[in-house]
Coordinates of C-alpha atoms in Angstrom, one line a residue:
X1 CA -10.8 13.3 5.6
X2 CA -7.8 13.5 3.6
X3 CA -6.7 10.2 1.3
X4 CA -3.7 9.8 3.5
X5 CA -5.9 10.2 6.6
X6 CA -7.4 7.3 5.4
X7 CA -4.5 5.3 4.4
X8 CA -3.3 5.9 8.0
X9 CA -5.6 3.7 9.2
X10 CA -4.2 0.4 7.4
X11 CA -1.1 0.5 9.7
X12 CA 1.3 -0.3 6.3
X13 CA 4.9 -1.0 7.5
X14 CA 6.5 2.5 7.4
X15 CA 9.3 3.2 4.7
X16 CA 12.8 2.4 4.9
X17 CA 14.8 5.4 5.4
X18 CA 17.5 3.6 2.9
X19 CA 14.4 4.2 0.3
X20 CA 15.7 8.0 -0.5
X21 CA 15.8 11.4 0.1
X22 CA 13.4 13.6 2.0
X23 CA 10.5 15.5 0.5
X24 CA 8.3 17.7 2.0
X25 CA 6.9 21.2 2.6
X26 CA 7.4 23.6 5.3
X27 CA 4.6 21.5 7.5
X28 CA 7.0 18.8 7.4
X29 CA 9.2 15.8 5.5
X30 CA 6.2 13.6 3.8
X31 CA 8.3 11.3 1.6
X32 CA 11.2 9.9 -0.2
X33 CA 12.2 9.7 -3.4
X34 CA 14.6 7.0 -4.7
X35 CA 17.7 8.0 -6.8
X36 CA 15.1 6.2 -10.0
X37 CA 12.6 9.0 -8.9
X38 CA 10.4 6.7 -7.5
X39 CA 8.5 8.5 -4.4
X40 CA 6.9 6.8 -1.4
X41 CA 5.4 8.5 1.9
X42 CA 6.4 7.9 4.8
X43 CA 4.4 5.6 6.5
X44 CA 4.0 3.2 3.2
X45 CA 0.8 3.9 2.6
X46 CA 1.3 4.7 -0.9
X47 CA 4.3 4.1 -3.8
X48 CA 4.3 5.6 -6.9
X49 CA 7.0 4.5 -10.4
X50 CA 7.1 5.4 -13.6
X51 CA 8.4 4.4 -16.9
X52 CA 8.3 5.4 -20.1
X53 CA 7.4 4.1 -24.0
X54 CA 9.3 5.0 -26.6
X55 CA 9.4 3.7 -30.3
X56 CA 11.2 0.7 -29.0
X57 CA 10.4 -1.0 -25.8
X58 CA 9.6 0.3 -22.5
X59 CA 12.0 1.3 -20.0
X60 CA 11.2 1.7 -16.5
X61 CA 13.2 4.0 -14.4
X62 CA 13.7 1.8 -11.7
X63 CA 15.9 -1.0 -14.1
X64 CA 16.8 1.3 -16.5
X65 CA 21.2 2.4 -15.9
X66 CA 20.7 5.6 -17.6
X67 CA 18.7 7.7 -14.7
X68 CA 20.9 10.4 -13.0
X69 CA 19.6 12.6 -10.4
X70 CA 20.3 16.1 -8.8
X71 CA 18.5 19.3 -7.4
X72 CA 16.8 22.3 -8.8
X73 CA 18.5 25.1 -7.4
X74 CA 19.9 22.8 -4.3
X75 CA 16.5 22.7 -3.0
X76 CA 14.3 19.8 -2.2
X77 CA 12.8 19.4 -5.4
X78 CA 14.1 16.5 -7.4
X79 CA 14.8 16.1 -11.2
X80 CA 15.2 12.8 -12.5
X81 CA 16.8 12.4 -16.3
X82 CA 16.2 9.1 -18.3
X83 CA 18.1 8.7 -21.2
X84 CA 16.0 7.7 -24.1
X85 CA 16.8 7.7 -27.8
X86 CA 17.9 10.9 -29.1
X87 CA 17.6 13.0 -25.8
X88 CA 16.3 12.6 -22.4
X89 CA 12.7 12.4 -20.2
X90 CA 12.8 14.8 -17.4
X91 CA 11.0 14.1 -14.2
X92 CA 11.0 17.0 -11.5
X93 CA 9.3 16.5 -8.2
X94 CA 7.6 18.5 -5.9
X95 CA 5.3 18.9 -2.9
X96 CA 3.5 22.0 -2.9
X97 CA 0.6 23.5 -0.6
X98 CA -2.0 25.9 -1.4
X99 CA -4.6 25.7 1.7
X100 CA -6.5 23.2 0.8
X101 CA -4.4 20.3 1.1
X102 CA -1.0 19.1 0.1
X103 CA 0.2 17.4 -3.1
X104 CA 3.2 15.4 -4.9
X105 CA 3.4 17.3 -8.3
X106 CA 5.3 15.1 -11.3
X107 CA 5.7 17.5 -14.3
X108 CA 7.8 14.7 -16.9
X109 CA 9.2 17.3 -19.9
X110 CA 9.9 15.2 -23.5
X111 CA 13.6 16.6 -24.5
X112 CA 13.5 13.9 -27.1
X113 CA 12.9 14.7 -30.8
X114 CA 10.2 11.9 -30.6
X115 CA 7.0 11.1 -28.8
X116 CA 6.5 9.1 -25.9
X117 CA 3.9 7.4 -23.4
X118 CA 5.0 8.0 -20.1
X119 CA 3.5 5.3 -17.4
X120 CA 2.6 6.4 -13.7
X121 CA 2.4 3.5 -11.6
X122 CA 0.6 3.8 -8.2
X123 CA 1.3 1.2 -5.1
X124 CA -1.0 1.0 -2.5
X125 CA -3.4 -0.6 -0.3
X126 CA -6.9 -0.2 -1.3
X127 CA -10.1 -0.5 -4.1
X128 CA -9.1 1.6 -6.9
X129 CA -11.6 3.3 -9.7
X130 CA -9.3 4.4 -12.4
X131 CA -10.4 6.4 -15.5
X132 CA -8.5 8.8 -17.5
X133 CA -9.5 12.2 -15.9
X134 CA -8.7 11.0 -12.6
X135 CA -7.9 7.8 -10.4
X136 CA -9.6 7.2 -6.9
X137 CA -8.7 4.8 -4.2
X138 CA -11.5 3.8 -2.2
X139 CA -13.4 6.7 -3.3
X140 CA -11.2 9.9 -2.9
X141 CA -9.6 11.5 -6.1
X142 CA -5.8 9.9 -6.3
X143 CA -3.9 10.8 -9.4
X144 CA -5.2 13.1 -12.1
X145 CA -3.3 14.6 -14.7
X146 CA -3.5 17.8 -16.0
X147 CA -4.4 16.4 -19.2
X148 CA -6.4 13.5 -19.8
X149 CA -4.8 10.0 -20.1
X150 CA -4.5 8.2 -23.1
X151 CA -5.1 4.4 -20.7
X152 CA -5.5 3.1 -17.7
X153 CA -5.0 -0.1 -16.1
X154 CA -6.2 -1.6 -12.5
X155 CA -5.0 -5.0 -11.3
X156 CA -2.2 -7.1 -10.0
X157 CA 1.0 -7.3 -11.9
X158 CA 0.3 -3.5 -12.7
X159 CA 3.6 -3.5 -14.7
X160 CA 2.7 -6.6 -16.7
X161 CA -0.9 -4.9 -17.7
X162 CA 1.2 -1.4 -19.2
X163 CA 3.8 -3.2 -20.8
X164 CA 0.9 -4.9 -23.0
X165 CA 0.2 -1.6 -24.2
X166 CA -3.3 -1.0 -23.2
X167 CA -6.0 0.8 -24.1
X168 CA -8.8 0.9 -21.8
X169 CA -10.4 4.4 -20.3
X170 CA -11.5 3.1 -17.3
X171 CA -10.4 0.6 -15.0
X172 CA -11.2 -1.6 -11.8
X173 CA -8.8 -3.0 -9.9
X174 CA -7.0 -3.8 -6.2
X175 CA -4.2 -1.8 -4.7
X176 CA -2.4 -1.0 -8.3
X177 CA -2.7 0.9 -11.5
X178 CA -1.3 2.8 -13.8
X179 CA -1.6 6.0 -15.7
X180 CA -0.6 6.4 -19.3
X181 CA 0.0 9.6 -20.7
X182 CA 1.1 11.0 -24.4
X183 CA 4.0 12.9 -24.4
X184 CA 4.5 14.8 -27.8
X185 CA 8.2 15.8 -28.0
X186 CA 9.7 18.7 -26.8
X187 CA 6.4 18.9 -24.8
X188 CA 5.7 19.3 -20.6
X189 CA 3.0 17.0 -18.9
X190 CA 2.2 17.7 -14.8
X191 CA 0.7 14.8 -13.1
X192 CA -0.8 15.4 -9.7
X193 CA -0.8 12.7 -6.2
X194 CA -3.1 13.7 -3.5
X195 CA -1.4 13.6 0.0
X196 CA -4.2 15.0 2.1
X197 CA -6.9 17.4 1.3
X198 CA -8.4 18.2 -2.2
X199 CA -6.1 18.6 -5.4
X200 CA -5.0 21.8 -6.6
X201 CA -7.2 24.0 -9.6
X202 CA -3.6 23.8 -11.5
X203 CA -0.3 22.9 -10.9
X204 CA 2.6 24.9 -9.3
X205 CA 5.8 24.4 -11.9
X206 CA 8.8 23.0 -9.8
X207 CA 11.0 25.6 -11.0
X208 CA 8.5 27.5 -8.6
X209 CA 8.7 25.7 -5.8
X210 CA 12.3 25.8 -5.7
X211 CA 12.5 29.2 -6.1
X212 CA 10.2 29.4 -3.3
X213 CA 12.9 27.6 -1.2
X214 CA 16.2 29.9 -2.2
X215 CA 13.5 32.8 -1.1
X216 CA 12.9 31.1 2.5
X217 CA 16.8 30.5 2.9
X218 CA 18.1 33.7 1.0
X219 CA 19.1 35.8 4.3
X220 CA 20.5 32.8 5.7
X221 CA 24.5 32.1 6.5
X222 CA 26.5 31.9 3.2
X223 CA 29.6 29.4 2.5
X224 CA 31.7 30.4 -0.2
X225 CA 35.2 28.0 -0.7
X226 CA 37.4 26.5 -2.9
X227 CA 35.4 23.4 -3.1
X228 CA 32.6 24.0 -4.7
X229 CA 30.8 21.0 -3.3
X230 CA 31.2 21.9 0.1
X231 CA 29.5 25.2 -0.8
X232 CA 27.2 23.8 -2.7
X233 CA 26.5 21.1 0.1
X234 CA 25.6 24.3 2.7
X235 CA 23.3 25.4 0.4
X236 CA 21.5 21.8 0.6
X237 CA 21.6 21.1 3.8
X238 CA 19.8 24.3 4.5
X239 CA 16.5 23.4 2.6
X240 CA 17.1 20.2 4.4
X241 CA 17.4 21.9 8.0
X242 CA 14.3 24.0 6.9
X243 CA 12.3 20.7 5.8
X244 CA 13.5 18.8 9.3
X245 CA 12.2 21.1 11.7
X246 CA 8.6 20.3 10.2
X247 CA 9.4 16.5 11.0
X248 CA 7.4 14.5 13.8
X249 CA 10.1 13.5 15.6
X250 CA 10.9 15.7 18.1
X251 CA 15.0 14.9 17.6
X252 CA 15.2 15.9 14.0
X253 CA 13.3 18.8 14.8
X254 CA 15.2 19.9 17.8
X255 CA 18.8 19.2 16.1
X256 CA 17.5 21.1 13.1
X257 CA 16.4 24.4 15.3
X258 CA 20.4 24.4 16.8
X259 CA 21.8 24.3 13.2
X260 CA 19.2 26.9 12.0
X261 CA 20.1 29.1 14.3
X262 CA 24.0 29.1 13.8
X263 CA 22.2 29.7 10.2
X264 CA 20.7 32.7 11.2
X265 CA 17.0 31.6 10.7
X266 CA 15.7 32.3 13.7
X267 CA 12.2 31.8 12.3
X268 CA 12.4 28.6 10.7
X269 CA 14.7 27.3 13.9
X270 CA 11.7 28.4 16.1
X271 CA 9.4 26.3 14.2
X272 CA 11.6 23.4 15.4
X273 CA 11.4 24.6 19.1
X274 CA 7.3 24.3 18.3
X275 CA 7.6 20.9 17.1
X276 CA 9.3 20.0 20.2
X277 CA 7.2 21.5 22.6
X278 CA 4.0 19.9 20.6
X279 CA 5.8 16.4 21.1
X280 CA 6.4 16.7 24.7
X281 CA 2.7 17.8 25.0
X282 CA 1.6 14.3 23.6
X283 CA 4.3 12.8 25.9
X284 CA 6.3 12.0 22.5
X285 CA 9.7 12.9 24.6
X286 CA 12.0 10.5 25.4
X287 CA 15.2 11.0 27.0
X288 CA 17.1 11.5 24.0
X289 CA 14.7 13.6 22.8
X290 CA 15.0 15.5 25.9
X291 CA 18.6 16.4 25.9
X292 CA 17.9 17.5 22.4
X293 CA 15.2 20.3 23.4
X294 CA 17.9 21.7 26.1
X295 CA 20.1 22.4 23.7
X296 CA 17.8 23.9 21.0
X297 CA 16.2 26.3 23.9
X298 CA 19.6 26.9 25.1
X299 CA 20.3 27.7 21.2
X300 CA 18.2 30.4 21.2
X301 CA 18.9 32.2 24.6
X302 CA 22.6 32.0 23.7
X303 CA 22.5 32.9 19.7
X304 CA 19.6 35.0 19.6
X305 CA 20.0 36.6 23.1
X306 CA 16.2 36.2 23.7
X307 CA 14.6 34.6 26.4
X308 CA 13.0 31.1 25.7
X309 CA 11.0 28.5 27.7
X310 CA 14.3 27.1 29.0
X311 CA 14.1 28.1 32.4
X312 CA 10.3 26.6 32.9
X313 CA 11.3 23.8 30.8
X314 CA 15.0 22.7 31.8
X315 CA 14.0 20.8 35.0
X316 CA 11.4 18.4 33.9
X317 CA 13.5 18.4 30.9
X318 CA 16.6 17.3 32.5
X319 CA 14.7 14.6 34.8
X320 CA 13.2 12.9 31.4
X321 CA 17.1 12.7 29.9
X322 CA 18.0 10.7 33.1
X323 CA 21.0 8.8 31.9
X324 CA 21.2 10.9 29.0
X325 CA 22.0 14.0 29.9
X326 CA 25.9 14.6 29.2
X327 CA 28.3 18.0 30.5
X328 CA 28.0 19.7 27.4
X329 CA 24.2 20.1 27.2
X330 CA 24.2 21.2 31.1
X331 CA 27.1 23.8 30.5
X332 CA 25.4 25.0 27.5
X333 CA 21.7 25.6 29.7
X334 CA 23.7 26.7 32.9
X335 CA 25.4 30.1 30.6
X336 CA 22.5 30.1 28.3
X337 CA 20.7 30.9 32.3
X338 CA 23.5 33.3 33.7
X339 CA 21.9 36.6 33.0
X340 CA 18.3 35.7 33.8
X341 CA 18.3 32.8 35.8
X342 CA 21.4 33.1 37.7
X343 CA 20.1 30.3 40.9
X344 CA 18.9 28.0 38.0
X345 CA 22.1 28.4 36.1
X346 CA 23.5 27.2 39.6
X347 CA 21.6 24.5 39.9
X348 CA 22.7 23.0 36.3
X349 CA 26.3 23.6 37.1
X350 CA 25.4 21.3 40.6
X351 CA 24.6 19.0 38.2
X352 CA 27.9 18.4 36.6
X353 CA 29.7 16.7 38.5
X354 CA 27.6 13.9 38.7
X355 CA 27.3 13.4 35.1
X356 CA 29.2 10.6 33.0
X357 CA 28.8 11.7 29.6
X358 CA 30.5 14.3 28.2
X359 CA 29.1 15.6 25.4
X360 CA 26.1 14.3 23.0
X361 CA 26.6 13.5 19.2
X362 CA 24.0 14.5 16.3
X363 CA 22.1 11.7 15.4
X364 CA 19.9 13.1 12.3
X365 CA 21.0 12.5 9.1
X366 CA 20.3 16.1 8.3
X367 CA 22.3 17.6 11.2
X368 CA 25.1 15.1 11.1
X369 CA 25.4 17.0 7.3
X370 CA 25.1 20.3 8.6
X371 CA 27.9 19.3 11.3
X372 CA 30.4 17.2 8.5
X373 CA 29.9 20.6 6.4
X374 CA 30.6 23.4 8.9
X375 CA 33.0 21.3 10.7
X376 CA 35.9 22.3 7.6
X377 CA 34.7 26.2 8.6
X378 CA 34.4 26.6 12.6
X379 CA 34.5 25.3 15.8
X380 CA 32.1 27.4 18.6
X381 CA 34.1 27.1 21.6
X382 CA 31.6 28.9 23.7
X383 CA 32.1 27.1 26.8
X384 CA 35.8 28.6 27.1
X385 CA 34.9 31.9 25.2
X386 CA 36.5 31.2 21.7
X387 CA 35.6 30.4 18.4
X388 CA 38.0 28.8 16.0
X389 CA 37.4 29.6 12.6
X390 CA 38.8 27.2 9.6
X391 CA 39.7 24.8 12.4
X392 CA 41.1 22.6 9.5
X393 CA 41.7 23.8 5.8
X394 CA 43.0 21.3 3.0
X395 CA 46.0 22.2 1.2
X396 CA 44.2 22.6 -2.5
X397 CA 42.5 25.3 -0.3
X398 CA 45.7 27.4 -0.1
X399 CA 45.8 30.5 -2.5
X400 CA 42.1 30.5 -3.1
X401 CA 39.5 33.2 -1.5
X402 CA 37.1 31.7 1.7
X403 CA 33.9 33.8 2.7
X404 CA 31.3 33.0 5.2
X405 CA 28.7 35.6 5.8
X406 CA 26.0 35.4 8.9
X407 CA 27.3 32.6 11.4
X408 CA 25.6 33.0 14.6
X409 CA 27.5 31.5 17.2
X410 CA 27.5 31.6 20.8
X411 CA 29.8 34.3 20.7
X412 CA 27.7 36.7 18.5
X413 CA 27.3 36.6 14.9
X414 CA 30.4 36.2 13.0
X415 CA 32.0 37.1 8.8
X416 CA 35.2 36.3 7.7
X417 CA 37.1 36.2 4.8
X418 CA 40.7 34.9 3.8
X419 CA 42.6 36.6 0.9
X420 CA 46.5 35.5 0.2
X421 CA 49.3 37.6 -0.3
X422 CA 51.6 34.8 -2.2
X423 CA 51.8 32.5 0.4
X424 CA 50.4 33.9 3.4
X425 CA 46.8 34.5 3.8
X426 CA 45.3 36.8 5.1
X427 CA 42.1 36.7 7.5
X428 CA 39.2 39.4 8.0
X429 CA 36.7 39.2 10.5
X430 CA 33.7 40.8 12.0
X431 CA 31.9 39.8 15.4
X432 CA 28.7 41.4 16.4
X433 CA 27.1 40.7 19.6
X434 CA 28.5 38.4 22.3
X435 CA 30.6 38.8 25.1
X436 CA 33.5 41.4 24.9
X437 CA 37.0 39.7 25.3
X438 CA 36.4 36.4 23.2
X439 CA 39.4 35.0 21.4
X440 CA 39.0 34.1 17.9
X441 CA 41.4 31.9 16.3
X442 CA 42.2 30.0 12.7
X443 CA 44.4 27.2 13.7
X444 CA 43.8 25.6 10.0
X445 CA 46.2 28.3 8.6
X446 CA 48.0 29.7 11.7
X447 CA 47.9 28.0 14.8
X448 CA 49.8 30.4 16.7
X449 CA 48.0 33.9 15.8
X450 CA 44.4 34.6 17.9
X451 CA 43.0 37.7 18.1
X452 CA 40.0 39.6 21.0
X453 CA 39.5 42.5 18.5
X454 CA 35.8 42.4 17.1
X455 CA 36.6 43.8 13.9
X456 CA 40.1 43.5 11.6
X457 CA 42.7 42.0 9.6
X458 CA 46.1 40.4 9.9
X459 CA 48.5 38.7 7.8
X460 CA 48.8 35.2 9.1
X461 CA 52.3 33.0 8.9
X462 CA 52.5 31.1 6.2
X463 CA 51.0 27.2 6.5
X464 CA 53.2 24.6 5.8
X465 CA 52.6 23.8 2.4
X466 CA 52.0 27.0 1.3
X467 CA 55.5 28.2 0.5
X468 CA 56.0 25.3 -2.2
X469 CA 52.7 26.4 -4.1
X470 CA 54.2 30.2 -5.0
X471 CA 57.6 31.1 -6.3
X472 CA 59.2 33.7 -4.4
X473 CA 60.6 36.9 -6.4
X474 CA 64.1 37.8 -5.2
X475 CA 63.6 41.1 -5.6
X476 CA 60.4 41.8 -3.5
X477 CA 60.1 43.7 -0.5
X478 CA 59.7 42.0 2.9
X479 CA 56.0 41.0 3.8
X480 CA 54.3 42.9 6.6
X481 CA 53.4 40.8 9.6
X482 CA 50.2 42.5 10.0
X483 CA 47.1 44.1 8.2
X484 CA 47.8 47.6 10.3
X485 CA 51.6 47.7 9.5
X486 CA 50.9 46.2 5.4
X487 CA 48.5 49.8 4.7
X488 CA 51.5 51.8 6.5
X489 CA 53.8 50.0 4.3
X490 CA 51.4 50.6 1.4
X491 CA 50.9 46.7 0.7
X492 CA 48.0 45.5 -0.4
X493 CA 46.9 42.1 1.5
X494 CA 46.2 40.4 -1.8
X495 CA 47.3 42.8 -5.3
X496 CA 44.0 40.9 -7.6
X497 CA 41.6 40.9 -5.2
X498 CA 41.3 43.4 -2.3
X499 CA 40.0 42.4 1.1
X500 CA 36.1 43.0 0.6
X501 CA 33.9 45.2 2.9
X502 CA 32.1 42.8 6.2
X503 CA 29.1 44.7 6.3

């Protein structure tokens, strides 16, 4: 049994999502860390802090003003920075697999030209053994570093004990202690937390482990706009999406699969759809839950134009939603249906009528991000055959190159680009798959152009705005109205930077 096996058992309150971000593996979200770096699982079994000595005083990261925070490579692995004197402490988090159980790496790097201690604090509910190979809490190895400690303490008022600069090698205590490792400078420590299972022969270097996640997302949808954090926000929110549909409850999961799949990660989306199923089978459904799982196995009928569970599932499904189920879910199973279950498709459009809601909102954090990000790029009207891309586009957007690569909609999976010509920009698309006939529109930069084409270009009419941002030469030619009648004229859509290739 596992150390968090055990922990389950005390029944701690579970953590406050308020606590932090999500960290996890691809089983699942197992914790949060703080913006101080602090981590705690989920179910509040176990906290662990951490602080650090220098020639001065200690500072604690969770009262010290100088701790700033981001992402390696915009995964969900977390670096912390304290400032100390003369450079910085680095912590980098990570929660890495290998088989035999799973594990919350700390690897703390010295970028200081002096030496510190750095303190690992551990919260939790139990008799711990601590000694400077490795602490145990009731019995079962806890927190070893990869080097040996230079003190331990055990006790109440853990903090109090480490700020007295201890000593000891081996401790005794109840439900805290401390670890206290040397830190020459410019030097790396890993400290290892068991989860569940046994501890790892050797650490995996976070740098790893975030690679690992570009790999898992690197065929996935790509965002490339004139605001950087926006793009850099997609790239986030996919680890996130990823992470989610590993989650236990079966709404994060589901909402995650739906977003997954506009991503193009069928996989990782169908991993979600798992998760669902597994929670109905322990009768973990409830009704919002339920209208959830519709649309995720509609999701995959209508984006990856394979058959799902839907049509064994949508019944009992739709009778556990009850007052729940809205029109948009029900439209979405009825055409998801069409080709292979045309009487069951009927049966959900029966349903319609006597429905009250209309649609359903994301209520994950992670999806509502996915939907707040995406929402500036497209809007999948699938139900009336259209998609709208750039549905709304900010004015500091106008002049600047916009590429998305690999949107899967409803509609079939969908690349544009928009290149300016001075003030008018111009848009290039590609749609493969999907119906034949579906409009696609960008009422963000021209409201009134729309295209059924699968494949083209066209110069749009300038936005209003647009003009003021470009001074016009008297002496230029008149501007071709279209991307066909600009190569006759032997104008190129934008003179820096032709259109680039789709495929």
């Amino acid at each position: 049994m596992g150390l968090l096996d055990r922990l389950r058992r005390r029944n701690l309150t579970p953590l406050d999502p308020s606590f932090g971000a999500l960290i996890g593996d691809l089983a699942g979200p197992i914790a949060r860390i703080a913006p101080d770096g602090a981590v705690a699982t989920l179910d509040g079994s176990w906290r662990l802090e951490w602080g650090v000595r220098t020639a001065r005083e200690w500072k604690r990261s969770s009262t010290s003003a100088a701790v700033r925070q981001n992402r390696l490579d915009d995964a969900p692995v977390y670096e912390t920075w304290m400032r100390v004197p003369g450079g910085d402490v680095i912590q980098r988090s990570a929660i890495t697999t290998d088989g035999n159980g799973r594990t919350l790496e700390w690897q703390f790097e010295n970028a200081s030209p002096d030496a510190v201690v750095v303190a690992v604090v551990g919260l939790t509910n139990g008799r711990i053994r601590a000694e400077l190979s490795c602490t145990k809490l009731d019995g079962v190895p806890w927190i070893r570093p990869c080097v040996d400690a230079g003190a331990v303490v055990a006790g109440p008022e853990v903090w109090t004990l480490v700020e007295a600069d201890p000593s000891a090698a081996s401790a005794d205590g109840e439900n805290e202690a401390a670890v206290l490792v040397p830190l020459p400078h410019r030097q790396t420590i890993t400290v290892l937390v068991s989860i569940t299972g046994d501890l790892p022969a050797r650490p995996t270097a976070p740098e790893d482990v975030a690679a690992g996640w570009k790999a898992i997302t690197a065929d996935a949808m790509t965002v490339d706009v004139p605001d950087v954090d926006l793009s850099a926000a997609w790239r986030r929110v996919l680890g996130d999406l990823v992470l989610a549909v590993g989650d236990d409850d079966p709404i994060a999961a589901g909402e995650a699969a739906w977003w997954l799949d506009l991503a193009g990660m069928h996989d990782e989306a169908d991993r979600g759809r798992k998760a669902v199923l597994a929670a109905a089978d322990r009768n973990r459904l409830g009704s919002d839950a339920a209208v959830v799982a519709l649309r995720a196995f509609a999701s995959k009928e209508l984006r990856q134009g394979v058959p799902s569970e839907l049509a064994e599932v949508a019944g009992p499904l739709a009778k556990l939603a009850r007052n729940r189920l809205d029109r948009r879910t029900v439209s979405l199973v009825a055409r998801a249906l069409d080709g292979s279950h045309p009487g069951a498709a009927a049966d959900a459009r029966a349903l319609l009528d006597t429905l009250t809601l209309a649609d359903r909102a994301m209520s994950s954090a992670v999806a509502r991000g996915a939907e707040r990000v995406l929402g500036h790029l497209f809007r999948d009207i699938d139900l009336v055959e259209r998609i709208d891309m750039l549905p709304e586009v900010p004015t500091t957007w106008f002049g600047q190159p916009v590429d998305v690569r690999g949107m899967v909609t409803g509609l079939g999976a969908l690349s544009f680009s928009v290149r300016w010509h001075r003030e008018r920009p111009a848009v290039l698309w590609q749609r493969d798959g999907g119906p034949d006939g579906a409009v696609l529109r960008c009422p963000g930069l021209d409201p009134d152009w729309s295209s059924s084409e699968r494949s083209g270009e066209a110069l749009l009419a300038a936005p209003a705005g647009a003009e003021m941002m470009f001074v016009a030469d008297v002496d230029e030619e008149p501007v071709a109205t279209s991307a066909p009648e600009a190569r006759r004229e032997g104008v190129r859509l934008d003179p820096n930077d032709p259109p680039p290739s789709l495929l």
